[in-house]
Coordinates of C-alpha atoms in Angstrom, one line a residue:
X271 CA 91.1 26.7 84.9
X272 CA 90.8 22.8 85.5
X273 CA 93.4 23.2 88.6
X274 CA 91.3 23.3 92.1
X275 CA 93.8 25.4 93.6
X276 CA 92.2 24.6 97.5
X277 CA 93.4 21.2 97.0
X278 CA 97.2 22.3 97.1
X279 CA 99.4 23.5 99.7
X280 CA 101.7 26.7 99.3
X281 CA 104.5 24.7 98.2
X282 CA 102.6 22.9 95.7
X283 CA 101.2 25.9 94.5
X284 CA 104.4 27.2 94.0
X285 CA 106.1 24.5 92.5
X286 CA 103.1 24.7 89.8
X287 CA 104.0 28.8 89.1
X288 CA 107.6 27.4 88.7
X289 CA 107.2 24.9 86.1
X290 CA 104.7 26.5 84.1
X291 CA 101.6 25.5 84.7
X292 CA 99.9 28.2 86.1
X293 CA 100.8 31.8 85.7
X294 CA 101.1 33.7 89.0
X295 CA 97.9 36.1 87.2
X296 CA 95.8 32.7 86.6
X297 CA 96.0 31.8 90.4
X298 CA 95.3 35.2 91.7
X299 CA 92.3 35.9 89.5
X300 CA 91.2 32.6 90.7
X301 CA 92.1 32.9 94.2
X302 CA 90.1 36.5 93.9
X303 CA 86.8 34.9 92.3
X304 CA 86.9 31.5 95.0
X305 CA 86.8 34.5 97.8
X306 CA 84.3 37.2 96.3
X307 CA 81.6 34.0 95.7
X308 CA 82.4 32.7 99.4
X309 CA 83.6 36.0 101.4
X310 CA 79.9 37.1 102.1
X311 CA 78.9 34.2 103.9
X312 CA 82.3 33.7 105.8
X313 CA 83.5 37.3 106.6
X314 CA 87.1 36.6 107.0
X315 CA 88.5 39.6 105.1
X316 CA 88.9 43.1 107.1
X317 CA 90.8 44.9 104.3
X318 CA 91.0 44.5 100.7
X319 CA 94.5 44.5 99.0
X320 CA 94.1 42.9 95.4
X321 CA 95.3 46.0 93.7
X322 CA 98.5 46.0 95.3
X323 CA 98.8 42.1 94.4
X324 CA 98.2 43.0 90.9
X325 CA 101.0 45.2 91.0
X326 CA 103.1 42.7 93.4
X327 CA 102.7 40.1 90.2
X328 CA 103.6 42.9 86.8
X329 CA 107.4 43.1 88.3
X330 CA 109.6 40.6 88.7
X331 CA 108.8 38.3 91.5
X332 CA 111.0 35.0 92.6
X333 CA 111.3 33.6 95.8
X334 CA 110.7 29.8 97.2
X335 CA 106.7 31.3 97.6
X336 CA 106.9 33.4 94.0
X337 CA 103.3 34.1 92.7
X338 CA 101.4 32.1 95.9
X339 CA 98.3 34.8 97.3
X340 CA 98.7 35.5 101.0
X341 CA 96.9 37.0 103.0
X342 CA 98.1 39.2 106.5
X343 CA 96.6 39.5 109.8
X344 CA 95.0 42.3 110.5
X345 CA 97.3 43.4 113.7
X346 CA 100.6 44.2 113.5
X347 CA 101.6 43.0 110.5
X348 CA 102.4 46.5 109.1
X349 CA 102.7 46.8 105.1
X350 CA 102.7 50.8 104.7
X351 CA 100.1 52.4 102.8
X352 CA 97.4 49.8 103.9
X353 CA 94.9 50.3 106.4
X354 CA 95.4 47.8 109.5
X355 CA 92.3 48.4 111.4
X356 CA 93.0 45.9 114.7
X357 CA 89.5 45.1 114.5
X358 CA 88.7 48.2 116.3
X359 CA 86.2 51.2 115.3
X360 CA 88.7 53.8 116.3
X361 CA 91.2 52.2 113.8
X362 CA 88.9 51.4 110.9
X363 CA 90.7 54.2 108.6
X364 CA 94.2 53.8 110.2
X365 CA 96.6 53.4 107.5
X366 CA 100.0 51.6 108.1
X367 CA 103.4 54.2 107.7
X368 CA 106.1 51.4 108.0
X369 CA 106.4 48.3 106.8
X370 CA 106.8 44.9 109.6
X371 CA 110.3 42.8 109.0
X372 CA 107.5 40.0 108.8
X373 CA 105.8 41.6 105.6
X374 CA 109.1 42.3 104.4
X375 CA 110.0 38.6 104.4
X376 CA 107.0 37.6 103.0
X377 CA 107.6 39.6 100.4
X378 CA 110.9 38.5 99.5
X379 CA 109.8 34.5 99.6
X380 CA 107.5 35.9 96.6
X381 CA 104.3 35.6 98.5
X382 CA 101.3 38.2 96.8
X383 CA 99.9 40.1 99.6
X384 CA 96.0 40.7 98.5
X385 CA 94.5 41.4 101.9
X386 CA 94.5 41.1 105.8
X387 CA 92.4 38.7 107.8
X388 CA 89.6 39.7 110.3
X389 CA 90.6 39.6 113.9
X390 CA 88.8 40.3 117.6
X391 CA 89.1 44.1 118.8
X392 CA 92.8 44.3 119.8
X393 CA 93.6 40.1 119.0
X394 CA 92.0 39.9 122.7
X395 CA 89.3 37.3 122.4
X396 CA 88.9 33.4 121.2
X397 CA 86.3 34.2 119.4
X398 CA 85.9 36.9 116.0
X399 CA 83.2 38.7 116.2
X400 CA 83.5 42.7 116.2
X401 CA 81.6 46.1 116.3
X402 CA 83.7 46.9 113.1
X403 CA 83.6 44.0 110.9
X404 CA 80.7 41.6 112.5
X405 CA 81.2 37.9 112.7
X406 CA 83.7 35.5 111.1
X407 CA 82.6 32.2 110.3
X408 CA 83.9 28.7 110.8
X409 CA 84.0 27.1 106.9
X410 CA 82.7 23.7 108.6
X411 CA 79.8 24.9 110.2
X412 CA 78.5 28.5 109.5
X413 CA 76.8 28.9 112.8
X414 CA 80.0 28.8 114.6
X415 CA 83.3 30.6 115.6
X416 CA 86.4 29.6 113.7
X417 CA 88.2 31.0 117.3
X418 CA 90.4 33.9 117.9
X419 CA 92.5 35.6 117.6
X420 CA 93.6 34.9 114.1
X421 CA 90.1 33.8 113.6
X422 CA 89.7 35.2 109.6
X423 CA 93.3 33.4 109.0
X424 CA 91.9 30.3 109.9
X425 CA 89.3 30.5 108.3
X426 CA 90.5 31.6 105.3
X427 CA 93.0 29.1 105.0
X428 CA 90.0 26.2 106.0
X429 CA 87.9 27.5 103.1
X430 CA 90.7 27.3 100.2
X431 CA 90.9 31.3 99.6
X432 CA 94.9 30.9 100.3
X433 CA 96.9 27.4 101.2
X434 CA 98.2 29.6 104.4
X435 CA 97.9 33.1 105.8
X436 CA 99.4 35.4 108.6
X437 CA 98.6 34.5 112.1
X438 CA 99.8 35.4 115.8
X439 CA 99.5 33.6 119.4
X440 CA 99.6 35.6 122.7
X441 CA 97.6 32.9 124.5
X442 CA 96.5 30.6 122.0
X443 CA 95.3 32.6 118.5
X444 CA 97.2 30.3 116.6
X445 CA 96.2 27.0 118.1
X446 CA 93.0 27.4 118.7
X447 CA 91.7 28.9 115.5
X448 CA 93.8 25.8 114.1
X449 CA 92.2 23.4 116.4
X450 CA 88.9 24.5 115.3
X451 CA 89.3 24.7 111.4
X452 CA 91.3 21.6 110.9
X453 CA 94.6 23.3 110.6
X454 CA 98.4 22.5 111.5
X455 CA 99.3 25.9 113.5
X456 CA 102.8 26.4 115.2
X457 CA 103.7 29.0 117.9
X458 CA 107.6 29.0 118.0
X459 CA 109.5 30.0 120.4
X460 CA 110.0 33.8 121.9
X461 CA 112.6 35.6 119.5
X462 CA 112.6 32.8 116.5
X463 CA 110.4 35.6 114.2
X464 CA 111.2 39.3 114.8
X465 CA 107.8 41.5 115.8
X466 CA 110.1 44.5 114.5
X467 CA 110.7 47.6 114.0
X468 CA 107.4 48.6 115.4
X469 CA 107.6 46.3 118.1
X470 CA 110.2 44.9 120.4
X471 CA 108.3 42.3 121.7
X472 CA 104.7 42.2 121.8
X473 CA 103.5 41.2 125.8
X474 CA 106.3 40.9 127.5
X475 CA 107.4 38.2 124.9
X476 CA 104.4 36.3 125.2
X477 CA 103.3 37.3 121.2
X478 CA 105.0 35.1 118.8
X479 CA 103.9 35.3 114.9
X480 CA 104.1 32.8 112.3
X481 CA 101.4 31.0 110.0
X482 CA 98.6 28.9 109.7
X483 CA 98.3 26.3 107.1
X484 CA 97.1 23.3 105.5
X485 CA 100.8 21.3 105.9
X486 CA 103.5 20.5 107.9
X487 CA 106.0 21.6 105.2
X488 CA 104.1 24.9 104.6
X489 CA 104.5 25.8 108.1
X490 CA 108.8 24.8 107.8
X491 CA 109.3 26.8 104.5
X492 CA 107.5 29.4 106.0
X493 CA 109.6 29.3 110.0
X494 CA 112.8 29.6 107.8
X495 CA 111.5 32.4 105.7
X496 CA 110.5 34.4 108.6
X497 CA 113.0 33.6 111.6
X498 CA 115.7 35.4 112.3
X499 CA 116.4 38.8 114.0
X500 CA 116.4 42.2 113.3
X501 CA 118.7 44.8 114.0
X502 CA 118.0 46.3 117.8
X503 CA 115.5 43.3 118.7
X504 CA 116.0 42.6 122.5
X505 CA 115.7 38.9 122.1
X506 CA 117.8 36.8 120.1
X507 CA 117.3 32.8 119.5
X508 CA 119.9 30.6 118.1
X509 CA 119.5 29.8 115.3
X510 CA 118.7 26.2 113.9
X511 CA 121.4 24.0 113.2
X512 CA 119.6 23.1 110.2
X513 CA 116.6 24.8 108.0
X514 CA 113.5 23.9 109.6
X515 CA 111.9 22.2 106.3
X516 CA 115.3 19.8 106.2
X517 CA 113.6 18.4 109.3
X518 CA 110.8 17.2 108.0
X519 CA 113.1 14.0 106.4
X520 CA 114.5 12.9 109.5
X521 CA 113.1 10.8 112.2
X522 CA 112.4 12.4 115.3
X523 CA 113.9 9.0 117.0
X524 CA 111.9 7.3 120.5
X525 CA 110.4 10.3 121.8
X526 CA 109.0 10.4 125.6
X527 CA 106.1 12.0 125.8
X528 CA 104.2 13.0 129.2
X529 CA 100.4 14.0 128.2
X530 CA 97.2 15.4 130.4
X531 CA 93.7 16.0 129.9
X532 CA 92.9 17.7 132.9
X533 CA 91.8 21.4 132.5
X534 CA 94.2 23.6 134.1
X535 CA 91.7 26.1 135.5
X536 CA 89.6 23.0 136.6
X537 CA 87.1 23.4 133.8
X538 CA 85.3 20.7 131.8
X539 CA 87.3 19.1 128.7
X540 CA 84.7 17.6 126.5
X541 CA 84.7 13.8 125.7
X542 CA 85.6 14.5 122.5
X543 CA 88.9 16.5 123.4
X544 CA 89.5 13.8 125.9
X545 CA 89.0 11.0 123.1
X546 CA 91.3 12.7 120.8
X547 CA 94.3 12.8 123.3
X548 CA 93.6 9.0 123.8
X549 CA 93.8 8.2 120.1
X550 CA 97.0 10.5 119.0
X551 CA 98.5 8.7 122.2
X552 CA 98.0 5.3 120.4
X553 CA 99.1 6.5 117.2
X554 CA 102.1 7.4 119.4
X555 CA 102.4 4.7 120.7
X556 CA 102.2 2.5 117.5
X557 CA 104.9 4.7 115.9
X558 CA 107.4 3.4 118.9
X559 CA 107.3 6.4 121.1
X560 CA 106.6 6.4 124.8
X561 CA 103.4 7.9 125.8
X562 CA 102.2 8.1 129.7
X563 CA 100.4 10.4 131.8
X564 CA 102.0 13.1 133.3
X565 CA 102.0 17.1 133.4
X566 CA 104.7 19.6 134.7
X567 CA 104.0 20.4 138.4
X568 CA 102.1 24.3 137.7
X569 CA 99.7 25.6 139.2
X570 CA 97.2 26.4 136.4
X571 CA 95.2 29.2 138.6
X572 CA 98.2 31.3 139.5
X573 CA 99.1 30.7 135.6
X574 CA 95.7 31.7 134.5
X575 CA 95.7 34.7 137.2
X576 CA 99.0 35.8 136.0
X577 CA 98.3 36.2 132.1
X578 CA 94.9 37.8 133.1
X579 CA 96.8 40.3 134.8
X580 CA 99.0 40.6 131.6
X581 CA 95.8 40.7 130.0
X582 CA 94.6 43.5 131.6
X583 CA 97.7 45.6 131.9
X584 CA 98.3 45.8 128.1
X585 CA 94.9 46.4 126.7
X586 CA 95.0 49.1 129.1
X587 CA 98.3 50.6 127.6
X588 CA 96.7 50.0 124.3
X589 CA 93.6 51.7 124.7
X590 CA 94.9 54.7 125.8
X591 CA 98.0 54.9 123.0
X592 CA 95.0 54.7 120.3
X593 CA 93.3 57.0 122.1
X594 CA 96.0 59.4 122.4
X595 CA 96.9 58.5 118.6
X596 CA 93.9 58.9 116.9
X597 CA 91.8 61.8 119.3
X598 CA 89.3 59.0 119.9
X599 CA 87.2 58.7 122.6
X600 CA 87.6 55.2 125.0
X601 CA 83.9 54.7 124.2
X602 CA 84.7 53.9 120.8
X603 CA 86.0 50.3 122.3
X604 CA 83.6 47.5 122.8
X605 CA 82.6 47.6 126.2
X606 CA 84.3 44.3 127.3
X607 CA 87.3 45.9 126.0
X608 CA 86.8 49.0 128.0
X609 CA 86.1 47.2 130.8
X610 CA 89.7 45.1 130.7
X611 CA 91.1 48.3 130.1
X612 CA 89.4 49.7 133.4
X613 CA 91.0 46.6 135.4
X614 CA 94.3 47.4 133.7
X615 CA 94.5 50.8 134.8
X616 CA 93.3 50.2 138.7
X617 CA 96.2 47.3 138.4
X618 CA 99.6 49.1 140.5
X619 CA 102.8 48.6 139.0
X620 CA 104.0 46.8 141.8
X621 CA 101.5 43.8 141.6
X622 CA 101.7 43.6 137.3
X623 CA 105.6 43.2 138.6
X624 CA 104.6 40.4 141.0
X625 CA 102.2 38.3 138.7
X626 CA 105.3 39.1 136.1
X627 CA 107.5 37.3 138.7
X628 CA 105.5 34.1 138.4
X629 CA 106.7 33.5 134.7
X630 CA 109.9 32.2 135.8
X631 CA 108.5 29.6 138.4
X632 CA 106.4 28.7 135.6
X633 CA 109.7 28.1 133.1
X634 CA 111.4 26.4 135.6
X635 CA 108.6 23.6 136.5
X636 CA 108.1 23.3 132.6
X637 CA 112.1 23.0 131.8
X638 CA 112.2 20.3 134.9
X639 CA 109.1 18.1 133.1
X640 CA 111.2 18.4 129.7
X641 CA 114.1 17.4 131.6
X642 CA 112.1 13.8 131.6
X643 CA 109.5 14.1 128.8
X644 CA 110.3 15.6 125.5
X645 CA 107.1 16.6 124.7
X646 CA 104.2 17.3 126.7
X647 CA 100.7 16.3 125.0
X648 CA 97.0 17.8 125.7
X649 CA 94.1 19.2 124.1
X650 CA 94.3 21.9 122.0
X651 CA 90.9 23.0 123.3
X652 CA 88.8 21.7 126.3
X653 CA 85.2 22.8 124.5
X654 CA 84.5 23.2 121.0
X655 CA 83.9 26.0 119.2
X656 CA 81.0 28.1 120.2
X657 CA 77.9 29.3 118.2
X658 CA 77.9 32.5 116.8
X659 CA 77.1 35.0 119.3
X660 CA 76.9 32.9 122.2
X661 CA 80.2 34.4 124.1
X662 CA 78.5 37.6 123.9
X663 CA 78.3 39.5 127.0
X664 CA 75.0 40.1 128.2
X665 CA 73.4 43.7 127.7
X666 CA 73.0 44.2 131.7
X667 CA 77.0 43.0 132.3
X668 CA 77.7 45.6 129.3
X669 CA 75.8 48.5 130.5
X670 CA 77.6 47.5 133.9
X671 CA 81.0 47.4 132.8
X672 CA 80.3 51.0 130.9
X673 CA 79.6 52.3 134.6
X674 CA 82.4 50.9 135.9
X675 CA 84.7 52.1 133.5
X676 CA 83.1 55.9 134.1
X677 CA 83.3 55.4 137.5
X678 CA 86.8 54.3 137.1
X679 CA 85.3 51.6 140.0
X680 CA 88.3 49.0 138.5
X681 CA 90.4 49.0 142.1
X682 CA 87.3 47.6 143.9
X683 CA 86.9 45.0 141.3
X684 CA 90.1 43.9 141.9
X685 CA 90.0 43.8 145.6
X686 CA 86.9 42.1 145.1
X687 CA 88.4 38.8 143.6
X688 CA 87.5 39.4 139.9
X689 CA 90.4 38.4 138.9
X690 CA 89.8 34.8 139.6
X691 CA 86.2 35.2 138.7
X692 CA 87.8 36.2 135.1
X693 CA 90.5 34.1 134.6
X694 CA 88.0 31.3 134.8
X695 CA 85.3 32.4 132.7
X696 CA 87.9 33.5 129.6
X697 CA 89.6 30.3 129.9
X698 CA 87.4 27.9 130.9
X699 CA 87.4 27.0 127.0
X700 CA 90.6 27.0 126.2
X701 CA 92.6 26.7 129.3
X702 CA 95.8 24.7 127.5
X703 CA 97.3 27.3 125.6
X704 CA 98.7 29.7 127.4
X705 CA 101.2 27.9 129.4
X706 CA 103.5 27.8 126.4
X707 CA 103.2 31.5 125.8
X708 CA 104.4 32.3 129.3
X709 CA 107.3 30.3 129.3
X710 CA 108.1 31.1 125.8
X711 CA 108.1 27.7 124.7
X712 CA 107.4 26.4 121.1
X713 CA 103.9 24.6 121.0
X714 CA 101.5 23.0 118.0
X715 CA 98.1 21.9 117.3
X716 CA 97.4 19.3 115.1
X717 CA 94.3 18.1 113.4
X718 CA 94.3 14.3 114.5
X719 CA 90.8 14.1 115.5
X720 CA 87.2 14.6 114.6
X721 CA 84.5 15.1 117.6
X722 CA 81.3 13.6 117.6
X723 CA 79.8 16.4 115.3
X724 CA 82.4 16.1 112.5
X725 CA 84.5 19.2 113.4
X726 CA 88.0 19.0 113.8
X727 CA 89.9 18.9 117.2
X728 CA 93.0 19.7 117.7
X729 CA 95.7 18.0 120.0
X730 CA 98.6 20.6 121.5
X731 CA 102.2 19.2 121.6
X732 CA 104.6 21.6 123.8
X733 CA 108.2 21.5 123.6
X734 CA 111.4 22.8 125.4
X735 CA 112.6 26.3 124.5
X736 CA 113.7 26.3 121.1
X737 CA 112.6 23.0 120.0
X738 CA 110.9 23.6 117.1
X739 CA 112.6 21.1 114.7
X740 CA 111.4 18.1 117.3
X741 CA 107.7 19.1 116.7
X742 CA 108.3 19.5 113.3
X743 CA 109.7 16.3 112.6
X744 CA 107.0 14.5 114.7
X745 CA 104.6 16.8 113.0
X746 CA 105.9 15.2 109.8
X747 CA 105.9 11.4 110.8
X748 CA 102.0 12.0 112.1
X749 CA 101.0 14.0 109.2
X750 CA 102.3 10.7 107.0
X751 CA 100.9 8.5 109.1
X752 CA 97.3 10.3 109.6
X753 CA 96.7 12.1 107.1
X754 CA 94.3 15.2 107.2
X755 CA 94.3 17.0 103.9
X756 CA 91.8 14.5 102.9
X757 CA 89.5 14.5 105.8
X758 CA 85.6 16.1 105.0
X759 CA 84.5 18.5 103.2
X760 CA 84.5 22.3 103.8
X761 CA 81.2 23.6 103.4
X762 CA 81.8 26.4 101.0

């Protein structure tokens, strides 16, 4: 076939199944053959569903997406009768009884399902590398992570095995993957895409799902394909005035924009983080927005304290639900997982409540910034991503945490400031994301930079509650005027 299908978005894709072209079983067997010659070296694919694309593609198939591959995200994206492992040994034969509203939606845009994307144990780190599935590479350097959680999505999508893919962000896992493998990745707002029936909302409201992809428009098409409520959700948006990919025509007028570089934890933010703030400021600036520096008034360690504290409380509650699901034993978890967990269950109600509490404070300081700034502008990422293996947790601090879990030693741990300690240490790399999770906000990382080393880096716009059609139309204008398609070369 003379068509490079990795140099088209979904939508062009799509509009090539339309016309003619391409047959939607000329693009999947091609698709198929770009990831069995790559897949071995990248390691992005946890589960294998071809088959059932084959048989998505002999019935009838329409849809604004008909015949374009796809691939899920290994974690609660439920399509029944596959296995959905959650990166986790104690899951790697689980198979899937219902299927998500989210798969169900994909399906209906016409979207071929062929697999699910490798993820950390449980979505819980930045980085994808597990017991189950070993480690997923970034397509523009091997040696390094392509981030977390929805760290095979990226990847995938960076490498040209699908124009987009599933992904999920409960403290960054859209954004940062996307910020690492040169992709546009949105986090809308709590409520815009329904995590039903299986869930009501995944932490507290933090989890939002959506895509990752090569193009602005992708990731429009796609927000009005999936948002919208199900019946018994607990949280329901209001919907768009408009369809989100309408946006993308109309200009998103003299934004003020307030931007930061400082780390929130206090961290370092590499030069080349730093730089790429600077520049997308410029290009701001040059497209007649207002651009100065300013941040919302947050403290950034009670922030970072508070979603540790989610952190801990829910891998806790999920540990134990697989536990008591599949008769596993809790030393079938990584040890860093077991360890959270340990913290998780020493945590009381009462102070989970208290760091809960904080949220709103949080909302309130970000919702007075918007009241002045539309958008609020930082790194994606303060480091870049790391080498294979090099977040690994020492043998000693494993073997350690293993005792403490046993000993069930969490309570002094906490009393003992670990917290902090934490909070820090998982954060200190990517520190910006979570604030927009915690106040529910819709947030974006674009690729409008390369660092020193040729890798992407990603620059994070925030928005007020619900204002996903102002980063969209930006995203549009900066896409046009900066274009990124075209920028390297993946090394696949």
């Amino acid at each position: 076939m003379a068509v490079a299908l990795q140099d088209y978005d979904a939508t062009g894709l799509a509009a090539l199944i339309a016309d003619g072209s391409l047959s939607a079983a000329e693009v999947l067997d091609a698709t198929l053959a770009r990831i069995d010659a790559a897949e071995p070296r990248l390691n992005a694919i946890a589960v294998d569903l071809r088959e059932r694309g084959r048989e998505q593609i002999a019935g009838p198939i329409a849809g604004p997406f008909a015949g374009v591959p796809f691939l899920l995200k290994d974690i609660f994206q439920e399509y029944a009768g596959a296995r959905m492992t959650m990166g986790a040994l104690p899951l790697k034969n689980h198979v899937a009884k219902t299927t998500s509203a989210y798969v169900e939606r994909c399906r209906r845009a016409g979207l071929v399902i062929i697999g699910a994307t490798t993820t950390p144990e449980l979505g819980l780190k930045a980085t994808t590398e597990t017991m189950l599935h070993g480690a997923t590479r970034n397509p523009w350097d091997l040696d390094r992570t392509p981030g977390g959680s929805s760290g095979g999505a990226a990847a995938a999508v960076a490498a040209g095995y699908v124009p987009m893919a599933g992904a999920s962000d409960g403290g960054g896992s859209i954004r940062i993957p996307a910020a690492y493998c040169g992709l546009f990745g949105l986090k809308p707002s709590r409520g815009r895409v329904s995590e039903g029936p299986a869930l009501g909302e995944g932490w507290e409201g933090a989890v939002c799902t959506h895509v990752l992809t090569r193009s602005v428009r992708d990731s429009a098409a796609m927000l009005d394909v999936l948002a919208g409520a199900e019946p018994g959700d607990p949280f329901v948006i209001t919907p768009p005035a408009r369809p989100f990919a309408a946006e993308l025509g109309h200009d998103p007028g003299r934004l003020r924009i307030g931007f930061s570089v400082r780390s929130p934890v206090g961290g370092r933010v590499e030069s080349d983080m730093i730089e790429g703030v600077h520049k997308t400021a410029l290009l701001l600036e040059s497209l007649g927005h207002h651009v100065e520096e300013a941040e919302p008034s947050i403290d950034g360690g009670l922030l970072a304290r508070c979603y540790m504290g989610l952190y801990f409380g829910h891998v806790a509650a999920m540990t134990a639900r697989i536990c008591r699901e599949t008769s596993c034993s809790a030393s079938s978890f990584h040890p860093d997982t077991r360890a959270l967990a340990s913290l998780g269950r020493a945590m009381s109600a009462g102070a989970f409540v208290e760091l809960r509490a904080h949220w709103n404070g949080f909302a309130r300081a970000l919702a007075e910034f918007h009241a002045t700034y539309d958008l609020f502008l930082t790194p994606t990422t303060a480091l870049g991503p790391a080498r294979i293996g090099a977040l690994d947790t020492p043998r000693p601090l494993q073997l350690l945490s293993a005792v403490i879990d046993r000993l069930g030693a969490g309570r002094l741990l906490l009393k003992s400031g670990i917290i902090d300690e934490l909070s820090f240490k998982n954060l200190e790399r990517t520190p910006f994301t979570q604030l927009a999770n915690l106040t529910f906000v819709p947030a974006m990382s674009m690729p409008l930079h390369q660092g020193s080393d040729g890798l992407p880096v990603g620059v994070q716009f925030v928005a007020r509650f619900g204002g996903e059609a102002t980063l969209l139309r930006l995203a549009a204008q900066l896409e046009q005027a900066a274009p990124w398609a075209v920028r390297g070369a993946f090394c696949l």
